[in-house]
XYZ file of C-alpha atoms in Angstrom:
700
model
C -258.209 29.825 11.912
C -259.636 33.127 13.122
C -256.974 35.814 13.231
C -258.450 39.005 14.654
C -255.075 40.730 14.718
C -254.109 40.621 11.049
C -257.103 41.880 9.077
C -256.378 44.788 6.767
C -259.886 46.108 6.263
C -263.396 45.603 7.527
C -265.833 44.496 4.820
C -269.386 44.701 6.169
C -271.884 42.256 4.819
C -275.468 43.305 4.200
C -277.805 42.331 6.994
C -279.762 40.031 4.664
C -276.904 37.551 4.044
C -277.536 33.842 4.480
C -275.914 31.639 1.861
C -272.602 33.441 1.414
C -271.146 30.764 -0.856
C -273.167 32.267 -3.734
C -270.852 35.280 -3.547
C -267.513 33.470 -3.637
C -266.675 33.801 -7.286
C -267.878 37.410 -7.481
C -265.703 38.548 -4.593
C -262.622 36.525 -5.466
C -262.610 37.740 -9.064
C -263.042 41.427 -8.201
C -259.678 43.230 -8.330
C -260.812 45.706 -5.637
C -260.742 42.915 -3.051
C -257.781 40.909 -4.332
C -255.506 41.886 -1.408
C -258.190 42.264 1.269
C -258.722 40.089 4.289
C -262.286 40.113 5.525
C -263.390 40.293 9.125
C -266.867 38.853 9.549
C -268.918 38.490 12.689
C -272.083 36.430 12.164
C -271.606 32.703 11.488
C -274.046 30.679 9.403
C -274.550 26.892 9.650
C -275.428 26.640 5.978
C -272.164 28.281 4.966
C -269.814 26.135 2.911
C -266.820 26.650 5.169
C -264.381 25.471 2.499
C -265.493 28.362 0.332
C -265.589 30.717 3.299
C -262.024 29.841 4.246
C -261.022 30.405 0.635
C -262.620 33.846 0.751
C -261.577 35.172 4.105
C -259.528 32.678 6.104
C -262.045 32.851 8.937
C -265.631 31.885 9.660
C -267.476 35.000 10.763
C -269.143 38.062 9.226
C -269.173 41.731 10.274
C -272.434 43.498 9.569
C -272.351 46.860 11.278
C -272.491 49.013 8.136
C -275.869 47.975 6.794
C -277.134 47.296 10.273
C -278.109 44.215 12.211
C -281.763 44.123 11.176
C -281.203 40.802 9.464
C -283.945 39.081 7.538
C -283.196 35.329 7.617
C -285.717 34.530 4.866
C -284.102 36.203 1.843
C -282.932 34.280 -1.209
C -279.304 33.873 -2.228
C -279.767 36.241 -5.176
C -281.155 38.948 -2.917
C -278.246 38.479 -0.551
C -275.737 38.793 -3.393
C -277.341 41.943 -4.741
C -277.430 43.509 -1.313
C -273.804 42.747 -0.571
C -272.558 44.115 -3.899
C -274.549 47.281 -3.298
C -272.831 47.710 0.065
C -269.373 46.944 -1.305
C -269.663 49.717 -3.871
C -269.459 52.250 -1.017
C -266.354 53.352 0.832
C -265.690 50.869 3.577
C -264.346 52.617 6.669
C -265.512 51.863 10.187
C -266.985 54.920 11.812
C -268.088 56.713 8.630
C -270.573 59.464 9.376
C -273.129 57.930 6.997
C -273.534 54.906 9.272
C -276.843 54.688 11.104
C -275.779 53.853 14.640
C -279.302 52.884 15.623
C -279.114 49.871 13.333
C -275.967 48.550 15.018
C -277.839 47.758 18.230
C -277.314 44.002 18.696
C -280.912 43.581 19.868
C -281.771 43.667 16.145
C -280.211 40.191 15.919
C -283.177 38.605 17.643
C -284.624 37.176 14.394
C -281.363 35.397 13.671
C -280.794 34.276 17.234
C -284.221 32.661 17.447
C -284.067 31.022 14.022
C -283.527 27.306 14.697
C -281.217 27.023 11.667
C -278.681 29.238 13.456
C -279.088 27.926 16.980
C -275.557 26.464 16.944
C -273.902 29.371 15.128
C -271.388 31.160 17.342
C -271.870 34.927 17.198
C -269.207 37.221 18.631
C -270.164 40.841 19.261
C -267.017 42.910 18.862
C -265.722 46.140 20.423
C -267.947 45.679 23.501
C -270.827 46.378 21.098
C -270.208 49.994 22.059
C -272.315 52.035 22.752
C -274.726 49.144 23.280
C -272.721 47.248 25.915
C -275.690 46.629 28.201
C -277.721 45.225 25.330
C -274.849 42.935 24.360
C -274.551 41.741 27.955
C -278.248 40.868 27.959
C -277.957 38.861 24.734
C -274.963 36.891 26.010
C -276.894 36.021 29.164
C -279.986 34.822 27.268
C -278.638 33.207 24.091
C -276.086 30.439 24.398
C -274.510 31.206 21.008
C -273.652 34.847 21.772
C -270.147 35.807 22.931
C -268.587 39.188 23.657
C -265.217 40.711 22.770
C -264.254 44.140 24.135
C -261.155 44.637 21.996
C -260.702 48.140 20.523
C -263.152 49.572 23.052
C -259.879 49.324 24.981
C -257.832 51.492 24.460
C -259.991 53.783 22.285
C -262.388 54.991 24.975
C -261.479 57.232 27.886
C -260.337 55.463 31.056
C -263.748 55.835 32.657
C -265.373 54.860 29.358
C -263.350 51.641 29.229
C -264.207 50.831 32.829
C -267.925 51.550 32.468
C -268.162 49.620 29.195
C -266.601 46.494 30.715
C -268.751 46.840 33.818
C -271.837 46.926 31.609
C -270.703 43.816 29.731
C -270.258 41.941 32.990
C -273.567 43.020 34.510
C -275.350 39.998 33.020
C -272.949 38.158 30.724
C -271.191 35.053 32.100
C -267.446 35.571 32.424
C -267.021 32.387 30.359
C -268.380 34.282 27.336
C -266.346 37.507 27.521
C -263.016 37.903 25.714
C -260.392 40.500 24.961
C -258.402 40.847 21.762
C -255.777 43.498 21.014
C -256.221 45.231 17.681
C -253.438 46.996 15.786
C -255.653 47.913 12.856
C -253.864 51.187 12.047
C -250.540 51.240 13.884
C -248.699 48.675 16.019
C -248.695 50.834 19.140
C -252.380 49.990 19.511
C -251.350 46.431 20.403
C -249.282 47.731 23.311
C -251.911 50.185 24.486
C -254.619 47.552 24.311
C -252.573 44.982 26.212
C -251.569 47.465 28.929
C -254.902 49.207 29.363
C -256.915 45.989 29.333
C -255.050 44.662 32.360
C -255.569 47.903 34.271
C -259.267 48.032 33.413
C -259.998 44.369 34.157
C -258.157 44.680 37.472
C -260.169 47.793 38.355
C -263.515 46.225 37.482
C -262.899 42.845 39.104
C -261.534 44.511 42.236
C -264.885 46.225 42.607
C -266.793 42.992 41.997
C -264.833 41.351 44.798
C -265.441 44.316 47.033
C -269.163 44.182 46.265
C -269.295 40.467 46.951
C -270.289 39.491 43.394
C -267.170 37.328 43.047
C -264.763 35.719 45.439
C -261.061 36.318 44.900
C -260.672 32.807 43.466
C -263.559 33.397 41.027
C -262.028 36.713 39.959
C -258.692 35.048 39.239
C -260.464 32.411 37.157
C -262.361 35.131 35.298
C -259.064 36.833 34.400
C -257.728 33.580 32.942
C -260.941 33.116 30.975
C -261.188 36.662 29.638
C -257.579 36.925 28.490
C -257.040 33.343 27.328
C -259.270 30.376 27.942
C -262.522 31.631 26.401
C -260.862 32.419 23.069
C -258.986 29.096 23.037
C -262.246 27.213 23.531
C -264.370 29.236 21.136
C -261.902 29.372 18.255
C -260.472 25.885 18.939
C -256.974 27.331 19.109
C -255.585 24.637 21.412
C -254.724 22.609 18.357
C -252.526 25.325 16.859
C -248.943 24.140 16.531
C -246.543 25.698 18.972
C -249.155 26.856 21.456
C -247.752 26.884 24.960
C -250.235 25.709 27.542
C -249.281 28.011 30.373
C -250.008 27.119 33.956
C -251.339 29.395 36.622
C -250.327 32.925 35.589
C -250.799 34.333 39.083
C -247.781 33.427 41.148
C -247.720 34.842 44.670
C -245.206 37.559 43.900
C -247.187 39.158 41.047
C -250.741 38.986 42.301
C -252.217 42.518 42.360
C -252.347 43.956 45.861
C -256.139 43.767 46.133
C -255.998 40.045 45.405
C -253.377 39.250 48.012
C -254.636 36.198 49.816
C -253.864 35.749 53.486
C -251.011 33.321 54.022
C -253.164 31.372 56.451
C -256.108 31.449 54.062
C -258.230 33.296 56.599
C -260.966 35.779 55.868
C -260.619 39.505 56.469
C -261.812 40.520 59.929
C -261.202 44.280 60.043
C -260.772 47.097 57.532
C -258.814 50.174 58.597
C -260.074 53.400 57.013
C -257.019 55.676 57.078
C -256.633 59.430 56.795
C -253.767 61.793 57.549
C -254.768 64.935 59.435
C -253.553 68.500 59.057
C -250.774 67.941 61.601
C -249.527 64.953 59.579
C -250.617 62.177 61.950
C -251.917 58.876 60.588
C -255.329 58.003 62.011
C -257.891 55.332 61.265
C -261.398 54.112 61.920
C -261.701 50.310 62.029
C -264.806 48.588 60.672
C -265.632 44.853 60.724
C -265.148 43.530 57.213
C -268.730 42.319 56.815
C -270.208 45.737 57.519
C -267.510 47.431 55.437
C -268.347 45.511 52.259
C -272.096 45.597 52.828
C -272.411 49.292 53.611
C -269.345 51.355 54.485
C -267.554 50.717 51.197
C -269.986 53.014 49.389
C -271.563 55.076 52.160
C -268.479 55.705 54.305
C -268.383 56.415 58.032
C -269.092 59.584 59.958
C -266.324 61.691 61.493
C -266.385 64.922 63.471
C -265.021 67.906 61.572
C -262.694 68.601 64.494
C -260.643 65.510 63.547
C -258.801 67.544 60.928
C -257.727 70.172 63.471
C -256.093 68.008 66.152
C -252.609 69.080 67.204
C -249.369 67.119 67.377
C -249.118 67.310 71.164
C -252.746 66.606 72.095
C -256.114 65.683 70.626
C -257.364 69.226 71.036
C -258.089 72.260 68.890
C -255.993 75.354 68.370
C -257.157 78.729 69.517
C -258.666 80.409 66.493
C -259.475 77.092 64.808
C -262.169 77.275 62.151
C -263.293 73.748 63.044
C -265.162 72.634 66.159
C -266.944 69.594 67.504
C -270.084 70.759 65.723
C -270.623 69.204 62.303
C -269.797 65.868 60.713
C -268.223 64.704 57.488
C -268.091 61.324 55.770
C -264.938 59.282 55.269
C -265.472 57.649 51.868
C -263.075 54.762 51.138
C -261.105 55.030 47.907
C -261.331 51.405 46.832
C -258.420 51.784 44.411
C -256.180 51.952 47.497
C -257.496 48.934 49.408
C -254.853 46.420 50.379
C -254.282 43.494 52.730
C -252.031 44.387 55.656
C -248.877 42.315 55.079
C -248.098 42.289 58.816
C -251.667 41.465 59.914
C -253.198 39.298 57.241
C -256.718 39.281 58.644
C -256.956 43.029 58.119
C -257.141 45.398 55.173
C -256.462 49.114 54.942
C -257.879 51.736 52.626
C -257.324 55.471 52.249
C -260.352 57.736 52.533
C -261.574 60.921 50.923
C -263.525 63.392 53.042
C -266.959 64.414 51.803
C -269.134 67.210 53.188
C -272.090 65.322 51.741
C -272.361 62.444 49.262
C -270.397 63.250 46.121
C -269.112 66.610 47.405
C -265.485 66.850 48.515
C -264.945 68.583 51.851
C -262.797 71.702 51.485
C -260.466 70.562 54.296
C -259.686 67.171 52.699
C -255.922 66.906 51.905
C -256.345 64.299 49.150
C -259.015 66.413 47.472
C -256.834 69.528 47.792
C -253.979 67.855 45.907
C -256.396 66.500 43.318
C -257.832 69.977 42.705
C -254.403 71.450 42.064
C -253.328 68.562 39.802
C -256.449 69.157 37.708
C -255.491 72.816 37.292
C -252.023 71.790 36.054
C -253.588 69.290 33.668
C -256.264 71.660 32.383
C -254.069 74.725 31.872
C -250.796 73.129 30.796
C -251.594 69.479 29.980
C -248.941 68.452 32.506
C -248.611 65.929 35.320
C -246.325 66.468 38.307
C -244.404 63.343 39.293
C -242.857 62.810 42.702
C -240.391 60.380 44.228
C -239.827 60.397 47.990
C -236.595 59.599 49.820
C -237.735 58.938 53.381
C -235.215 58.901 56.226
C -236.009 57.473 59.651
C -234.372 56.369 62.877
C -234.735 52.919 64.416
C -234.782 53.170 68.213
C -234.451 50.512 70.859
C -235.455 50.625 74.509
C -232.562 50.951 76.910
C -231.968 51.745 80.573
C -229.872 54.717 81.627
C -229.378 55.735 85.258
C -232.192 53.384 86.230
C -234.686 54.959 83.805
C -235.996 53.504 80.550
C -235.561 55.540 77.392
C -235.352 55.073 73.642
C -231.851 55.149 72.204
C -230.020 54.442 68.931
C -230.396 51.020 67.352
C -226.682 51.041 66.433
C -223.781 53.472 66.135
C -222.685 52.984 62.515
C -222.266 55.731 59.942
C -223.355 56.642 56.414
C -223.718 53.669 54.046
C -222.072 51.421 56.619
C -222.151 47.748 55.663
C -222.212 46.735 59.313
C -225.259 48.956 59.924
C -227.032 47.236 57.079
C -226.054 43.826 58.420
C -227.507 44.717 61.813
C -230.864 45.735 60.361
C -230.910 43.492 57.281
C -233.619 41.071 58.422
C -235.977 43.949 59.283
C -235.206 45.800 56.064
C -235.818 42.663 54.018
C -239.157 42.183 55.749
C -240.148 45.798 55.149
C -239.079 45.541 51.506
C -241.129 42.379 51.037
C -244.200 44.012 52.592
C -243.811 47.095 50.408
C -243.430 44.946 47.314
C -246.651 43.104 48.180
C -248.389 46.498 48.221
C -246.980 47.317 44.774
C -244.752 50.035 46.261
C -241.409 50.068 44.476
C -238.241 50.661 46.487
C -235.438 51.777 44.178
C -232.656 51.742 46.771
C -232.022 51.830 50.516
C -229.015 52.420 52.733
C -227.813 53.341 56.197
C -227.804 57.109 56.713
C -225.338 59.279 58.634
C -227.233 59.230 61.952
C -226.861 56.466 64.507
C -229.484 53.872 63.632
C -230.750 55.971 60.713
C -231.832 54.507 57.351
C -233.339 55.726 54.110
C -235.748 54.196 51.576
C -235.906 55.789 48.114
C -239.191 55.182 46.291
C -240.061 55.147 42.611
C -241.295 58.221 40.744
C -245.073 58.273 40.349
C -247.792 60.823 39.585
C -247.883 62.981 42.698
C -251.291 61.792 43.971
C -250.181 58.173 43.914
C -246.763 59.036 45.369
C -248.475 60.713 48.337
C -250.757 57.707 48.869
C -247.829 55.313 48.698
C -245.654 57.182 51.197
C -248.473 56.876 53.748
C -248.565 53.101 53.297
C -244.759 52.932 53.257
C -244.532 54.623 56.657
C -247.216 52.305 58.007
C -245.135 49.323 56.861
C -241.831 50.586 58.266
C -243.327 51.408 61.660
C -245.200 48.083 61.829
C -242.072 46.038 61.088
C -240.105 47.895 63.768
C -242.887 47.338 66.337
C -242.903 43.653 65.481
C -239.256 43.521 66.562
C -239.826 45.504 69.761
C -238.351 48.689 68.247
C -239.627 52.075 67.122
C -239.147 53.570 63.666
C -239.638 57.330 63.821
C -239.798 59.949 61.098
C -239.580 63.031 63.327
C -237.149 65.590 61.887
C -234.647 65.863 64.753
C -234.805 63.291 67.543
C -231.177 63.765 68.550
C -230.362 67.476 68.591
C -226.645 66.660 68.312
C -227.042 64.229 65.393
C -228.253 64.288 61.802
C -231.939 64.996 61.168
C -234.412 62.968 59.096
C -236.041 64.368 55.992
C -238.513 63.141 53.446
C -236.800 64.694 50.448
C -238.928 64.634 47.324
C -237.805 64.687 43.701
C -240.140 66.484 41.288
C -240.495 66.343 37.508
C -243.154 67.220 34.943
C -244.503 65.033 32.174
C -246.712 65.505 29.144
C -248.344 62.244 28.052
C -245.609 60.300 29.821
C -242.708 62.325 28.370
C -240.446 64.215 30.770
C -240.768 67.895 29.818
C -238.775 69.267 32.753
C -235.576 68.150 31.081
C -234.067 70.486 28.526
C -232.793 69.717 25.044
C -229.378 70.360 23.544
C -231.130 71.689 20.419
C -233.598 73.983 22.213
C -232.395 77.614 22.474
C -234.726 78.128 25.477
C -232.930 75.433 27.466
C -230.953 76.937 30.345
C -229.284 75.238 33.297
C -230.223 71.920 31.645
C -233.955 72.646 32.044
C -236.683 73.323 29.511
C -238.524 76.651 29.587
C -241.393 74.851 31.363
C -238.986 73.393 33.906
C -237.369 76.768 34.591
C -240.719 78.535 35.102
C -242.035 75.789 37.368
C -238.896 75.658 39.517
C -238.833 79.471 39.669
C -242.344 79.403 41.119
C -241.255 76.934 43.794
C -238.160 79.040 44.518
C -240.210 82.232 44.803
C -242.761 80.736 47.229
C -240.371 78.437 49.135
C -240.530 80.321 52.488
C -244.318 79.834 52.588
C -244.091 76.239 51.344
C -242.128 75.371 54.482
C -245.264 75.911 56.590
C -246.645 72.829 54.767
C -243.517 70.710 54.338
C -241.785 71.472 57.673
C -244.833 71.766 59.959
C -243.383 71.516 63.509
C -240.943 73.629 65.504
C -238.727 70.517 65.592
C -238.544 70.691 61.780
C -236.339 73.784 62.066
C -233.942 72.046 64.435
C -233.147 69.988 61.343
C -232.929 72.785 58.748
C -229.529 74.156 59.737
C -226.515 75.260 57.673
C -223.971 72.623 56.617
C -226.257 69.642 57.294
C -227.472 69.046 53.710
C -230.969 70.127 54.724
C -231.244 73.367 52.730
C -231.062 76.295 55.129
C -230.417 79.121 52.630
C -232.798 80.543 50.025
C -231.065 79.377 46.873
C -230.968 76.644 44.282
C -228.054 74.751 42.788
C -227.009 72.132 40.303
C -226.133 68.950 42.187
C -225.636 71.120 45.272
C -226.772 69.079 48.271
C -226.542 72.041 50.598
C -229.173 73.922 48.567
C -232.866 73.461 49.458
C -233.624 73.082 45.745
C -231.208 70.839 43.869
C -231.471 70.015 40.179
C -230.430 66.437 39.554
C -228.823 64.532 36.730
C -229.267 60.820 37.452
C -227.432 58.088 35.504
C -228.503 57.904 31.884
C -229.091 61.655 31.519
C -226.538 63.766 29.565
C -224.399 65.720 31.991
C -225.522 69.082 30.589
C -229.186 68.313 31.302
C -231.273 67.740 34.418
C -234.344 65.509 34.674
C -235.825 66.690 37.987
C -235.275 68.776 41.076
C -235.143 67.811 44.735
C -236.699 69.660 47.674
C -234.714 69.120 50.853
C -236.994 71.000 53.269
C -239.698 68.313 53.431
C -239.933 66.014 56.449
C -241.868 63.011 57.711
C -244.253 65.056 59.910
C -245.758 66.808 56.879
C -249.046 65.681 55.409
C -247.722 64.442 52.037
C -250.805 65.526 50.072
C -250.726 69.061 51.473
C -246.943 69.303 51.041
C -247.121 68.284 47.381
C -250.160 70.530 46.818
C -248.161 73.532 48.058
C -245.234 72.719 45.752
C -247.574 72.243 42.818
C -249.457 75.486 43.515
C -246.165 77.413 43.559
C -245.032 75.755 40.340
C -248.278 76.614 38.549
C -247.854 80.237 39.615
C -244.382 80.142 38.073
C -245.802 78.769 34.813
C -248.623 81.295 34.695
C -246.381 84.288 35.332
C -243.341 83.049 33.449
C -241.133 83.482 36.522
C -237.369 83.190 36.059
C -234.649 81.747 38.245
C -231.691 83.609 39.715
C -228.258 82.251 38.945
C -227.587 78.880 40.597
C -225.453 78.613 43.716
C -222.633 76.287 42.751
C -220.620 76.641 45.948
C -221.391 75.862 49.578
C -224.041 78.403 50.667
C -223.043 80.763 53.483
C -224.373 83.714 55.406
C -223.921 86.003 52.426
C -227.170 84.410 51.191
C -230.602 84.983 52.660
C -231.722 82.319 55.096
C -234.945 80.437 54.673
C -237.264 80.700 57.716
C -235.198 79.845 60.792
C -238.267 78.712 62.708
C -241.885 77.795 62.197
C -243.023 81.304 63.124
C -241.181 82.812 60.142
C -242.624 80.171 57.818
C -246.161 80.865 59.078
C -245.669 84.606 58.542
C -244.579 83.880 54.966
C -247.629 81.705 54.386
C -249.961 84.310 55.894
C -248.706 86.864 53.390
C -248.729 84.605 50.314
C -252.152 84.650 48.674
C -251.623 81.994 45.999
C -251.991 79.140 48.480
C -255.403 80.381 49.519
C -256.361 80.462 45.841
C -255.166 76.959 45.025
C -255.502 75.015 48.278
C -258.421 76.903 49.778
C -258.690 79.871 52.122
C -260.385 77.950 54.935
C -257.814 75.149 54.918
C -254.876 77.577 54.849
C -256.439 79.599 57.692
C -256.770 76.418 59.759
C -253.158 75.448 59.047
C -251.933 78.854 60.225
C -253.942 78.602 63.467
C -252.597 75.101 64.148
C -248.986 76.068 63.455
C -249.253 79.009 65.859
C -250.569 76.679 68.569
C -247.640 74.317 67.968
C -245.197 77.224 68.293
C -246.736 78.336 71.560
C -246.761 74.868 73.131
C -243.241 73.758 72.216
C -241.749 77.113 73.214
C -243.051 76.426 76.736
C -242.242 72.689 76.639
C -238.950 72.418 74.698
C -238.410 68.699 75.422
C -241.944 67.626 74.566
C -240.856 66.820 71.004
C -239.341 63.575 72.377
C -242.867 62.183 72.753
C -243.448 62.588 69.023
C -241.638 59.309 68.286
C -244.925 57.588 69.178
C -246.882 59.694 66.666
C -244.579 60.111 63.663
């Protein structure tokens, strides 16, 4: 039986081998190879398989060292001499003395066209890297050629793994492509291979479905074949004792979000191309699915530049805006975000990047702004910022008061009330189910302190993905409420005499998946439970917090929420588990009490563009890391007026932003200038129309 997971060393055979049985006694009697298991790649019909099994326990030959320029007409003596000559060298895959040109599988043509070997099964390993396209061609032309992309995953970069598999599948039938994990040096490679392979295959097959090369059903079948069925057939492993013949591995609750099939089996009719503008409003262009997959998927759709400068109270531009109705950008769908709408199963939605021209990000694009800053953090400090949102919202119902219709509280229960949850349970279950279908993880939910107010807490993710997910999460929550004739609103302060709604975000830093914000009991630089990196990063956020509010609390109504003694963070301070502080370090269950794993920002609400809000936090944190900023002592009591207030209104926040140059450096001067102009317009309008914020329930 072929066991590609247990070989101890690779023994390359000379390219001239034919009758390998001549070598049996020589190899078996040589002490150098007494404990070796051989991994061979090219099968021969004339091989005495009894002898071959005795030698290696498998029926294939690897020949990359001496090259694949195989001469099928050599004698057995010549083959033996050649092999012994090769075996006298050091046998390590990847040695610098290897001639990579000779490992091109196109050199196998003489063997492939020799009638004696027409029924010999030849498996090209490791995606035949870097000759994946050539391998794909051979598998499409010669019936005996199969492909295995093990070890190419996870050894290549992410884009390398994706491009290599794409090249294999350009021509090769999916019935001839396999994956095998390979723990040749350390067992962790098994895990990495298994995990990465699923991500890469999902990515590649998602694109093939989007391009129309495969239907969803064909893609699901291809996954079964690649990970299981092809190897079982080729290596005749179905007869192995104890093998479990699993059924369909894709049950409805674990199908990746791109593969979600409409419950009524219908085709997609529309695709919504979604963006969030500078004022935090969700907008979309809708394209018929046929045109989307034929053209728009890669070319995008046009959009006036002015679309990123529209205000919360009207679709108009601010005085002093840097954007006008002159000029157009392209909305380019990010196909990694495409998903079927759970509440409208004949539609899909996808988030878009904004390009000034093909391949060039537009400087006003919020997603690109966050990506730019994350790349700076990665490049300079090898760190990733993770974020987990806690999004509060009110559910409103239509009611009549004094003969007039208005929107009022869904119920009158209080914080964590069981009766409040009972009242909304069916809607919350539906929203949870929809979120789960989009692969958005809800970690907990509860009734909040306001009348008809609830909160969803979402899983920590790299900040770019967290921002994407919170957009979809709000779409889901609003859609479910509308379905029930209600409104779910994320505006910061709908009832001026009740509790406000925030979108608190928890922040941590990781290095290769390891939390490096948390301190260590054995590290002398650990203070307040944080590592030196954590302290510097949080100090940067603390230092720039007044300006950050212009991003994270973008409307005058935001400051109706940020008041003392409402757990919204009104004073400029930080504290350990202090919910009145705008910056709170947290110690969740499982973390030693002396340490903290993350910090929470209270002054972040549901009207903020999540990408711009996180970009501002990240920019401030990087400044703290660069300059080695330090924190003041924590505030461990209820903050009071003996502490400096954070901006009391949007005007103060805008003034802070206008005087803080680091945001122009990181996020872009033009974008920051536009934000300042828009915020000033919002201040002017709502100061003259103080009750106009009530209309925002239809926009946020």
